[in-house]
C-alpha positions in Angstrom: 57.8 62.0 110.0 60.6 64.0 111.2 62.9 62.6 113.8 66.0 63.1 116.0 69.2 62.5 114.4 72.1 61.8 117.5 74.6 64.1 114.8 72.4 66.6 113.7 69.3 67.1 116.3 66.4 68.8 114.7 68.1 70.8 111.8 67.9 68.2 109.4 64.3 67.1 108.0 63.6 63.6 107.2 60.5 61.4 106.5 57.4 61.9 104.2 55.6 64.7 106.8 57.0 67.9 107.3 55.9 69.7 110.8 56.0 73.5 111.7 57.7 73.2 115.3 55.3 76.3 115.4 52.0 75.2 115.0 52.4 71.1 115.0 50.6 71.4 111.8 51.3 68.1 109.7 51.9 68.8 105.7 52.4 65.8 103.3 55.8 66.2 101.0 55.4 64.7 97.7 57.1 61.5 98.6 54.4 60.7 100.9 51.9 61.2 98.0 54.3 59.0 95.7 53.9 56.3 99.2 50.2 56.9 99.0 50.1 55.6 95.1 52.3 53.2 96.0 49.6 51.2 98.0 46.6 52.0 96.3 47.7 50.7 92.9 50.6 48.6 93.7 52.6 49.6 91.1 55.9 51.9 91.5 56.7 54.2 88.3 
């Protein structure tokens, strides 16, 4: 998920879930669908 970065504070977005500040609503990036893959099959393309 996004985080706290000591340089950058909250400008810079990192992690596999992007929030809207706004709303708190949680949206999946495609890496986090790549991650989801990942376990399920146990294979990485």
């Amino acid at each position: 998920m996004d985080n706290f970065e000591w340089q950058y504070g909250y400008s810079k977005r990192f992690g596999i879930v992007f929030i809207d500040y706004k709303t708190q609503k949680r949206i999946l990036k495609d890496s986090a669908m790549w991650y989801k893959d990942l376990i399920k099959n146990r294979i990485m393309e």
